[in-house]
Short mmCIF file of N, CA and C in Angstrom, two decimals:
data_model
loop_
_atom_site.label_atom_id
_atom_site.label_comp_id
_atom_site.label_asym_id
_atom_site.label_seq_id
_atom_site.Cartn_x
_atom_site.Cartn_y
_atom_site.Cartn_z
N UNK K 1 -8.47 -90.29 -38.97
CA UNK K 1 -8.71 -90.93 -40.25
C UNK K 1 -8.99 -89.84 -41.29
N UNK K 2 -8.55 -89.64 -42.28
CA UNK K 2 -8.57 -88.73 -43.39
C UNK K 2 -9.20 -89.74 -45.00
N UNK K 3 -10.38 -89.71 -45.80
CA UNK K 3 -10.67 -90.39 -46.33
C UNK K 3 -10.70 -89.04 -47.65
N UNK K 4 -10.17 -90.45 -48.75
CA UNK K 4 -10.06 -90.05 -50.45
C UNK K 4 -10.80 -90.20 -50.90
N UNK K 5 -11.67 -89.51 -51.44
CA UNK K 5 -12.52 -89.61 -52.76
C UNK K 5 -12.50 -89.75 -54.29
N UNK K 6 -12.05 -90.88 -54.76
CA UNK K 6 -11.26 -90.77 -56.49
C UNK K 6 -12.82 -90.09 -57.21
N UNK K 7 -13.81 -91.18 -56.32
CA UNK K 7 -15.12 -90.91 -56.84
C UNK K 7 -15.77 -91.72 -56.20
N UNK K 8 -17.27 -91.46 -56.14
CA UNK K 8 -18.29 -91.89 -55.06
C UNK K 8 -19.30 -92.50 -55.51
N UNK K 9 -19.93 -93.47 -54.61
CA UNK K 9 -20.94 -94.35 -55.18
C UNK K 9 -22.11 -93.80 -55.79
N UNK K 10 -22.29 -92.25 -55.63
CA UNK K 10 -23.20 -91.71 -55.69
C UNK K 10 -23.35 -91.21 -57.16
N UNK K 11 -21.73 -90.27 -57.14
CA UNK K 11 -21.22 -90.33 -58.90
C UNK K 11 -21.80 -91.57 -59.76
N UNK K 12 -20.96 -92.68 -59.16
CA UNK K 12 -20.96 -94.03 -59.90
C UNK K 12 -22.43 -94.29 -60.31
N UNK K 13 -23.17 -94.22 -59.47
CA UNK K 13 -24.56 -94.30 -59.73
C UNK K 13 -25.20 -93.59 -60.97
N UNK K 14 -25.17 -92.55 -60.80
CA UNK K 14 -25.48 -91.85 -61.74
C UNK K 14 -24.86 -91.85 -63.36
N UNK K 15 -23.62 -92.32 -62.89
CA UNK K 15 -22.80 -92.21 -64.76
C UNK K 15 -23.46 -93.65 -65.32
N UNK K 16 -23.76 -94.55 -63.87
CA UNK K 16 -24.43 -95.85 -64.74
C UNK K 16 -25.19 -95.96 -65.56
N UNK K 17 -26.20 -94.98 -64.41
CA UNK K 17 -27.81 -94.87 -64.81
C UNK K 17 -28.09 -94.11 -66.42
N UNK K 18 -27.01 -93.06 -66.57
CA UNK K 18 -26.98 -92.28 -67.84
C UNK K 18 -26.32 -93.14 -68.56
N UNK K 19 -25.84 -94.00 -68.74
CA UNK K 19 -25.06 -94.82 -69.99
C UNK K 19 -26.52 -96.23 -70.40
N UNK K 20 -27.16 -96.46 -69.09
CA UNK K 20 -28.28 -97.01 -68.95
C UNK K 20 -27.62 -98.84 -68.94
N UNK K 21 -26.79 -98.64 -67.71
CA UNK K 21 -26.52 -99.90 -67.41
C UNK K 21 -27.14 -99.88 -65.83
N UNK K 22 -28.32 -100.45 -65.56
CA UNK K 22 -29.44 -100.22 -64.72
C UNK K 22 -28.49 -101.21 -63.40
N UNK K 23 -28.05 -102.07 -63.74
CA UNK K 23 -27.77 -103.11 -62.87
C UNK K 23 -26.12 -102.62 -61.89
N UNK K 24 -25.84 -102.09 -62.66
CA UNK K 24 -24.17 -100.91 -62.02
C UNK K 24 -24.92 -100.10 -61.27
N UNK K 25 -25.83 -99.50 -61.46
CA UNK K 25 -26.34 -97.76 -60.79
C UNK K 25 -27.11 -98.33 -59.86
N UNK K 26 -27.88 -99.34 -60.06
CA UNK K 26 -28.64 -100.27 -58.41
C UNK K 26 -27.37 -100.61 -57.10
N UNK K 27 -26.68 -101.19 -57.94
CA UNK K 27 -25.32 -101.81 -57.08
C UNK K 27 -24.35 -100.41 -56.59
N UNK K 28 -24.33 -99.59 -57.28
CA UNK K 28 -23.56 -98.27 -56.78
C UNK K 28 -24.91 -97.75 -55.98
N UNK K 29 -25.81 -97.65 -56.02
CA UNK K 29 -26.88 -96.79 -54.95
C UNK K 29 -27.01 -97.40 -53.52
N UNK K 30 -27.21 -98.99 -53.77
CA UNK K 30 -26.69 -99.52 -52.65
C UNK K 30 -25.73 -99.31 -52.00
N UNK K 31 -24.68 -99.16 -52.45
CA UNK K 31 -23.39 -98.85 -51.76
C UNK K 31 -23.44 -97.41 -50.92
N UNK K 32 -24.27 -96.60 -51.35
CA UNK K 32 -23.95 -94.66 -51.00
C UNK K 32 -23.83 -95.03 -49.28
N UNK K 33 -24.61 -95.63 -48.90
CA UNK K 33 -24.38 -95.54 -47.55
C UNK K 33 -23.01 -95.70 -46.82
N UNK K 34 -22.25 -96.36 -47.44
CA UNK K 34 -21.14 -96.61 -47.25
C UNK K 34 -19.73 -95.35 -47.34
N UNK K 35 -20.09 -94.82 -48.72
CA UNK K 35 -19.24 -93.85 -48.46
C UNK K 35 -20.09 -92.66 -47.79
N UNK K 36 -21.15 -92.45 -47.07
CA UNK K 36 -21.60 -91.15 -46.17
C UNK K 36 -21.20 -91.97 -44.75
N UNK K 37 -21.05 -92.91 -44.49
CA UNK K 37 -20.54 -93.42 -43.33
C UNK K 37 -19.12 -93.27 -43.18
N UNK K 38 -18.64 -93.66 -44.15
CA UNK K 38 -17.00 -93.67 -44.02
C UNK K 38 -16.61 -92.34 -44.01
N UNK K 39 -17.24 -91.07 -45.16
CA UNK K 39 -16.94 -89.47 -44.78
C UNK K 39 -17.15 -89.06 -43.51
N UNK K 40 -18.16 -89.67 -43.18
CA UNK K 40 -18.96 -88.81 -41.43
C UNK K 40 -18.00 -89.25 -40.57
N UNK K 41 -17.41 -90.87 -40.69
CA UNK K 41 -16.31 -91.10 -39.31
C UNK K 41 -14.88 -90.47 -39.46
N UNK K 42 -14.97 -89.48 -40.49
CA UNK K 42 -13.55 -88.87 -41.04
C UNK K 42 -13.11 -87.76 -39.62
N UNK K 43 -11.50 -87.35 -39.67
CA UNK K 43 -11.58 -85.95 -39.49
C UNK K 43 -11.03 -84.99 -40.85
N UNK K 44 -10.94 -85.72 -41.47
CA UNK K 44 -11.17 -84.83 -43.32
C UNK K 44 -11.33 -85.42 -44.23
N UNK K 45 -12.49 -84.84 -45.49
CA UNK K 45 -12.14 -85.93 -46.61
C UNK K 45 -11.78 -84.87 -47.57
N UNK K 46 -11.23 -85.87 -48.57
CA UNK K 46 -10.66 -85.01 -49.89
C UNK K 46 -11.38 -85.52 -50.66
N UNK K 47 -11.74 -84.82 -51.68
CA UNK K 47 -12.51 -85.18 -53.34
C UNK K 47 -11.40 -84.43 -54.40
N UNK K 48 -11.58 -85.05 -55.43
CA UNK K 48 -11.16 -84.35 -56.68
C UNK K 48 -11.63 -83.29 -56.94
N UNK K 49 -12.77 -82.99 -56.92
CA UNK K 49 -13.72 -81.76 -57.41
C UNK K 49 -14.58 -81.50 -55.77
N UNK K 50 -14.58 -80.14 -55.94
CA UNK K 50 -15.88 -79.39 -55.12
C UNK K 50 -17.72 -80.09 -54.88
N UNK K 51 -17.86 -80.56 -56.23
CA UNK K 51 -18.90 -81.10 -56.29
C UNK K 51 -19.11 -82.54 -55.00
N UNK K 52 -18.03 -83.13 -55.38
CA UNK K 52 -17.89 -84.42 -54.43
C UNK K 52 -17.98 -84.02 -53.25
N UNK K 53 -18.14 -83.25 -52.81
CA UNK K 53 -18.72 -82.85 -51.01
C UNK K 53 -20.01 -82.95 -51.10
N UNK K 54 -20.75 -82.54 -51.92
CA UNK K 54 -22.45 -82.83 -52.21
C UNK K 54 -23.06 -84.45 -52.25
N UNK K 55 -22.23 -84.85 -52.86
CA UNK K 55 -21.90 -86.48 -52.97
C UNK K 55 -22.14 -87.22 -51.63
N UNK K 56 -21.28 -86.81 -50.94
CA UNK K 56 -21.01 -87.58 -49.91
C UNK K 56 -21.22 -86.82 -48.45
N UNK K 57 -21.93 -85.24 -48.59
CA UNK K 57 -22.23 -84.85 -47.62
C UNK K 57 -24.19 -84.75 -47.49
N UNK K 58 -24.76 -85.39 -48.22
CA UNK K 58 -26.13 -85.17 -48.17
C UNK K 58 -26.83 -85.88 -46.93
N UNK K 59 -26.24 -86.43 -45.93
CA UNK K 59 -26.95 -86.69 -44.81
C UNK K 59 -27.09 -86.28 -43.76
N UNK K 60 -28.02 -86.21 -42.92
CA UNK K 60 -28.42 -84.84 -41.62
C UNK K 60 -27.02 -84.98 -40.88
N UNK K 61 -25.79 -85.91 -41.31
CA UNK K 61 -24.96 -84.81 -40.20
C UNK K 61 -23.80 -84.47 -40.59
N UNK K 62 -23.28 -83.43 -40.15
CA UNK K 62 -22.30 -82.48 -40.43
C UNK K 62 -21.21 -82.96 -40.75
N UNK K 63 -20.64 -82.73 -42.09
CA UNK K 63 -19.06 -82.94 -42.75
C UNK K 63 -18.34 -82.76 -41.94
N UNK K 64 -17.59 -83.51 -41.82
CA UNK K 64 -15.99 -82.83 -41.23
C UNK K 64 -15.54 -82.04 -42.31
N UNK K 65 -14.55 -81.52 -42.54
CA UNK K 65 -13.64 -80.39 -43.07
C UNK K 65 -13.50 -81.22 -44.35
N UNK K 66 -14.08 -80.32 -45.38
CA UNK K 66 -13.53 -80.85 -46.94
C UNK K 66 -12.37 -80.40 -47.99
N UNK K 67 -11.23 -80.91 -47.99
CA UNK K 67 -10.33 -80.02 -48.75
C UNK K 67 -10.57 -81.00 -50.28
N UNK K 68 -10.41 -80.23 -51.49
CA UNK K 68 -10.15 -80.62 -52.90
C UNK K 68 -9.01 -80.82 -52.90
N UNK K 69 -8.36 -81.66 -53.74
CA UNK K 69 -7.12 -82.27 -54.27
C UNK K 69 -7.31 -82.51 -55.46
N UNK K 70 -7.24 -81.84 -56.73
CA UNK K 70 -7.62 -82.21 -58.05
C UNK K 70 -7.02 -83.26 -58.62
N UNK K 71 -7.27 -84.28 -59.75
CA UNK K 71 -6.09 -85.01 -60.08
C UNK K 71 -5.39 -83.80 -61.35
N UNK K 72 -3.97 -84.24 -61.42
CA UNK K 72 -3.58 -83.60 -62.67
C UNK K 72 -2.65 -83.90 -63.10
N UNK K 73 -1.81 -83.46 -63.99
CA UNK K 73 -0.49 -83.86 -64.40
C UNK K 73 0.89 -82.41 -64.03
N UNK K 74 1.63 -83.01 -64.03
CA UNK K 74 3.35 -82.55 -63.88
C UNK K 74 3.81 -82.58 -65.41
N UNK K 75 3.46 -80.65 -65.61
CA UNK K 75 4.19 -80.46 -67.02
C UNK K 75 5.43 -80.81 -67.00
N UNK K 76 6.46 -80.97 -66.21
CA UNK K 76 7.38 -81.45 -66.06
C UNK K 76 8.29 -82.66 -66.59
N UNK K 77 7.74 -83.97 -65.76
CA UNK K 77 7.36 -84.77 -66.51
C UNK K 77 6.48 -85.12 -67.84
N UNK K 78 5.02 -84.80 -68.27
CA UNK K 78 4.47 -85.12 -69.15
C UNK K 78 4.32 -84.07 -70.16
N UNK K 79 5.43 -83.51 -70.90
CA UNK K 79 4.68 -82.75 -72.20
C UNK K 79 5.14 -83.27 -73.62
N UNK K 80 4.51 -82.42 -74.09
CA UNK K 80 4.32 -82.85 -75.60
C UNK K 80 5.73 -83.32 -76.40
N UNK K 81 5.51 -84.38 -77.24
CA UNK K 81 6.85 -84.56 -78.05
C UNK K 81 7.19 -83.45 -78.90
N UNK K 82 8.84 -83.40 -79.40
CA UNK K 82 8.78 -82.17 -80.01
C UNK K 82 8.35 -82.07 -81.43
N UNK K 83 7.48 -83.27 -81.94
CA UNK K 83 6.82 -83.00 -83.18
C UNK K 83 5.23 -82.45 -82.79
N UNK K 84 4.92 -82.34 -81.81
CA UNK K 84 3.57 -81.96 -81.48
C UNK K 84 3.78 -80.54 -81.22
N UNK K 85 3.88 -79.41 -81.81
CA UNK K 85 3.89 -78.24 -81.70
C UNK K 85 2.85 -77.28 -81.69
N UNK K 86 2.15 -77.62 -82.55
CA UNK K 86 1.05 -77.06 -82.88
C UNK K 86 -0.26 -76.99 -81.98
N UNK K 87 -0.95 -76.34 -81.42
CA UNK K 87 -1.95 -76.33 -80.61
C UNK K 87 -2.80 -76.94 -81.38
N UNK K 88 -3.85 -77.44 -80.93
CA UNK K 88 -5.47 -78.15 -81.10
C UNK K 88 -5.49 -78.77 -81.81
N UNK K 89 -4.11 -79.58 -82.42
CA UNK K 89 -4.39 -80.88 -83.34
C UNK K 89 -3.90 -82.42 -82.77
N UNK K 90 -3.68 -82.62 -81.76
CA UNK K 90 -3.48 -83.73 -81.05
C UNK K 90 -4.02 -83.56 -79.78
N UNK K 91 -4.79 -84.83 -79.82
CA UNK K 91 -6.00 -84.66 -78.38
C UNK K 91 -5.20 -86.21 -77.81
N UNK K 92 -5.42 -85.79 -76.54
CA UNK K 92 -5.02 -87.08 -75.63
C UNK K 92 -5.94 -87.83 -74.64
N UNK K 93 -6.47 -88.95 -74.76
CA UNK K 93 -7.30 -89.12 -73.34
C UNK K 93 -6.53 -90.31 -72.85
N UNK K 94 -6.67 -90.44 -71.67
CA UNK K 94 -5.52 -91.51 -71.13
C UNK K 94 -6.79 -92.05 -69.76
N UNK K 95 -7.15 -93.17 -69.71
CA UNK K 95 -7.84 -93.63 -68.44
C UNK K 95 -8.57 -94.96 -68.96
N UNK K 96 -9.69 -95.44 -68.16
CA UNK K 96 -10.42 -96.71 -68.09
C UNK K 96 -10.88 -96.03 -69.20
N UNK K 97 -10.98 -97.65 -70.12
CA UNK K 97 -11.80 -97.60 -71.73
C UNK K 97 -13.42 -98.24 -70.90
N UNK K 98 -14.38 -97.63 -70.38
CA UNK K 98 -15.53 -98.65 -69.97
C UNK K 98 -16.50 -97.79 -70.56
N UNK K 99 -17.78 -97.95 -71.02
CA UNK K 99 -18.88 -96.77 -71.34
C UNK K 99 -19.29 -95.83 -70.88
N UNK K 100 -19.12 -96.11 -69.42
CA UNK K 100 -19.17 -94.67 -68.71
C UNK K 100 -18.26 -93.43 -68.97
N UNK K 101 -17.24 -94.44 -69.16
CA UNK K 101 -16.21 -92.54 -69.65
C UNK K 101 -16.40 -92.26 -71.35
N UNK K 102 -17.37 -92.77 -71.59
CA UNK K 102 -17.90 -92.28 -73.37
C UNK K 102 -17.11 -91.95 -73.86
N UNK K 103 -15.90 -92.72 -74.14
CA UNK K 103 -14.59 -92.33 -75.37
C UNK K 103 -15.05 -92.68 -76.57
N UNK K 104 -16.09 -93.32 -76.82
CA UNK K 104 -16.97 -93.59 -78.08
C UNK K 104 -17.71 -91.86 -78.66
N UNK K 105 -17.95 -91.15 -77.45
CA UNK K 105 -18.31 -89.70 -77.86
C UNK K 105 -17.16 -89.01 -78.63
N UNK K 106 -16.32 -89.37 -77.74
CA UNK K 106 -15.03 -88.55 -78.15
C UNK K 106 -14.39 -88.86 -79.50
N UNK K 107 -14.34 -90.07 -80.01
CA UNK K 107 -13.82 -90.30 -81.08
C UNK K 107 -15.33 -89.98 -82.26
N UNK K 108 -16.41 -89.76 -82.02
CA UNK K 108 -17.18 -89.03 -82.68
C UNK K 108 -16.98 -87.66 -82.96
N UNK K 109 -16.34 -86.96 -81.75
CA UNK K 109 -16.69 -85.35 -81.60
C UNK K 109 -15.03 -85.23 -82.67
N UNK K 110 -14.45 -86.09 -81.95
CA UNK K 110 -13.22 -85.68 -83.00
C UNK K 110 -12.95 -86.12 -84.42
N UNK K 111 -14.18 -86.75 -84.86
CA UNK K 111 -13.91 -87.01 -86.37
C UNK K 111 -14.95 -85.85 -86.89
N UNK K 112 -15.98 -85.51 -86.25
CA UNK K 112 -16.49 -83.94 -86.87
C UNK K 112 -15.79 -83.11 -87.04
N UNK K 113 -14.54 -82.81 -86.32
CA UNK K 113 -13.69 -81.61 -85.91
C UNK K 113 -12.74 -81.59 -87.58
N UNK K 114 -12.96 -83.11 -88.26
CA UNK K 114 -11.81 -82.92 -89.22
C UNK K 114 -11.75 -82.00 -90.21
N UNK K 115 -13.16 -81.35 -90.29
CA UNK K 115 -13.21 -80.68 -91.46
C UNK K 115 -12.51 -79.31 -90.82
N UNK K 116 -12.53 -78.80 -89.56
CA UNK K 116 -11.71 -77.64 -89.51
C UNK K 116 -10.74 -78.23 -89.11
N UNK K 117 -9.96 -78.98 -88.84
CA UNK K 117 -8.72 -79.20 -88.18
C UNK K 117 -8.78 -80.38 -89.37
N UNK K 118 -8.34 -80.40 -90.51
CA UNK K 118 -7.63 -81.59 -91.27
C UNK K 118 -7.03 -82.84 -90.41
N UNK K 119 -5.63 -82.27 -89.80
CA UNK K 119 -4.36 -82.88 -89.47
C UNK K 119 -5.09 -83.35 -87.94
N UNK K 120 -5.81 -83.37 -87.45
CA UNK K 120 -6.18 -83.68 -85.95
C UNK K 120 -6.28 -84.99 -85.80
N UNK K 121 -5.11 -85.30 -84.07
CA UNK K 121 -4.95 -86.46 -84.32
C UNK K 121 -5.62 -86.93 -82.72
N UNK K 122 -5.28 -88.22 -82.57
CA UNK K 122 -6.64 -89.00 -81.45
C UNK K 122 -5.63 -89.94 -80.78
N UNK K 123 -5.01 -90.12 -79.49
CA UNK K 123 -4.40 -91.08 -78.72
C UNK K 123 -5.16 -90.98 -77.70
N UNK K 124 -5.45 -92.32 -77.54
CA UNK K 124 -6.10 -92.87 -76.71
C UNK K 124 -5.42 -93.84 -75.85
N UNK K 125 -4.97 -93.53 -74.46
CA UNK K 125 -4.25 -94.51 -73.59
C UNK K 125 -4.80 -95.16 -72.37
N UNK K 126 -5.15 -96.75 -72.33
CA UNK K 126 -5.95 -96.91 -71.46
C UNK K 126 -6.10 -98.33 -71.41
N UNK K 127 -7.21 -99.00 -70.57
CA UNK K 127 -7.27 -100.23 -70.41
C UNK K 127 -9.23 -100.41 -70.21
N UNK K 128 -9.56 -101.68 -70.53
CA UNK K 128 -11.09 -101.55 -69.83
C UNK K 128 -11.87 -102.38 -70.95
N UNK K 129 -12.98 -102.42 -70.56
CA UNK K 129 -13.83 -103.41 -71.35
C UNK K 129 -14.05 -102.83 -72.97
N UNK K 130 -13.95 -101.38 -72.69
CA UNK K 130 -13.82 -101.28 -74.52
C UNK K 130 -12.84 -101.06 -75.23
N UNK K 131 -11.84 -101.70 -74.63
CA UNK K 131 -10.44 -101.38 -75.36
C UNK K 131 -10.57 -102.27 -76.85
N UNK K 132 -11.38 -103.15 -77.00
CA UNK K 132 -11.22 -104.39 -78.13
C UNK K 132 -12.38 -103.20 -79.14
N UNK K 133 -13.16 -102.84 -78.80
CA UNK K 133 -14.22 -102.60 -79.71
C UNK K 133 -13.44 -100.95 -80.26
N UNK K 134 -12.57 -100.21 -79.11
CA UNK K 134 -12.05 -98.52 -79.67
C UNK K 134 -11.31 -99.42 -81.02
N UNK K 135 -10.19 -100.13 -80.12
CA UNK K 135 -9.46 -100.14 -81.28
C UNK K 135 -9.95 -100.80 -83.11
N UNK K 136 -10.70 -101.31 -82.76
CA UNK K 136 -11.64 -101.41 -84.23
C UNK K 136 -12.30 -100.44 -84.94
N UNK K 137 -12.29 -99.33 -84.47
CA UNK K 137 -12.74 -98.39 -85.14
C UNK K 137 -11.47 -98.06 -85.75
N UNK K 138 -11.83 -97.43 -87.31
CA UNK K 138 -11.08 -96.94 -88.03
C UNK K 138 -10.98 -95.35 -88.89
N UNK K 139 -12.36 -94.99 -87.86
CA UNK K 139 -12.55 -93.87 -88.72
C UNK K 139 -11.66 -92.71 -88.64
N UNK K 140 -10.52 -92.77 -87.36
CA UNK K 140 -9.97 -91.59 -87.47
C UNK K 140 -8.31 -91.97 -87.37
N UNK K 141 -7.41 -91.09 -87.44
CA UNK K 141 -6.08 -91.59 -86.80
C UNK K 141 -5.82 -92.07 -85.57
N UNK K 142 -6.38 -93.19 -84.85
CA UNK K 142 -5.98 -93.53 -83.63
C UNK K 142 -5.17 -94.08 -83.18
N UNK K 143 -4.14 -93.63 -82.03
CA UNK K 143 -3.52 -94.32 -81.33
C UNK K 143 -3.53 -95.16 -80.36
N UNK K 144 -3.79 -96.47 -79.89
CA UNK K 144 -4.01 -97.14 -78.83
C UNK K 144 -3.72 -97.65 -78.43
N UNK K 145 -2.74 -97.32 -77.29
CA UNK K 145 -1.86 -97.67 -76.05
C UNK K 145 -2.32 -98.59 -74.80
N UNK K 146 -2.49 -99.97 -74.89
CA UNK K 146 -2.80 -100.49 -73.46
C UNK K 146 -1.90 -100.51 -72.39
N UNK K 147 -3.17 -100.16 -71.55
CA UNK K 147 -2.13 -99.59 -69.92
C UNK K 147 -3.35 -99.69 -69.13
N UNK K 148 -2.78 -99.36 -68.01
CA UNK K 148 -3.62 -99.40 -66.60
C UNK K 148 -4.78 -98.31 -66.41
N UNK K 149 -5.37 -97.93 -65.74
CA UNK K 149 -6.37 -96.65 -65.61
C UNK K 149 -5.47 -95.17 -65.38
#
């Protein structure tokens, strides 16, 4: 058995607890046992990040073998259109619209940025409980693409 880690109850817990949705981070803490059980009956797990072995290896017994698998993209497939030339003026985030991934930060951090970057632009591609409230904002050039995670 070889087990994936997209992300762990333990993560989950914690991004709850910091957004301060108390009732997600109870229900993800409950769960941890689950993924240190399911890693321990592994003979490998993979995480996205290095960190995620800490996650899911904090109990008295010994990991099996942890390899990383990052997620990422295929410049190949995904690059820039050929009007996007210019470095650091089109930002992309593409994933779940929910509070935990604070795209509400992001469309803050990038409307400060306007005064050095004028032309800086904001696509946002995604799906999730704050897809109704991003796209009401108007403060910056946004693009908003509904799609899957």
């Amino acid at each position: 058995l070889v087990s994936h880690f997209h992300t762990t109850r333990r993560g989950e817990a914690g991004a709850a607890w910091a957004c301060g949705n108390i009732l997600a981070a109870v229900a993800n803490a409950a769960c941890i046992p689950l993924d240190d059980a399911f890693a321990h009956g592994s003979r490998l797990v993979i995480g996205v990040n290095p960190a995620m072995r800490g996650d899911v290896g904090l109990g008295t017994r010994v990991l099996p073998p942890f390899e990383v698998v990052p997620n990422g993209v295929d410049p190949g497939v995904f690059s820039p259109a050929p009007e996007v030339t210019r470095r650091g003026e089109h930002v992309l985030y593409v994933g779940r619209l929910d509070p935990r991934k604070r795209v509400g930060d992001l469309l803050r951090a990038t409307a400060m940025l306007r005064e050095e970057v004028p032309g800086i632009r904001l696509s946002i591609v995604g799906g999730g409980s704050e897809a109704a409230s991003l796209a009401g904002l108007s403060c910056l050039n946004v693009s908003l693409k509904q799609g899957g995670d």
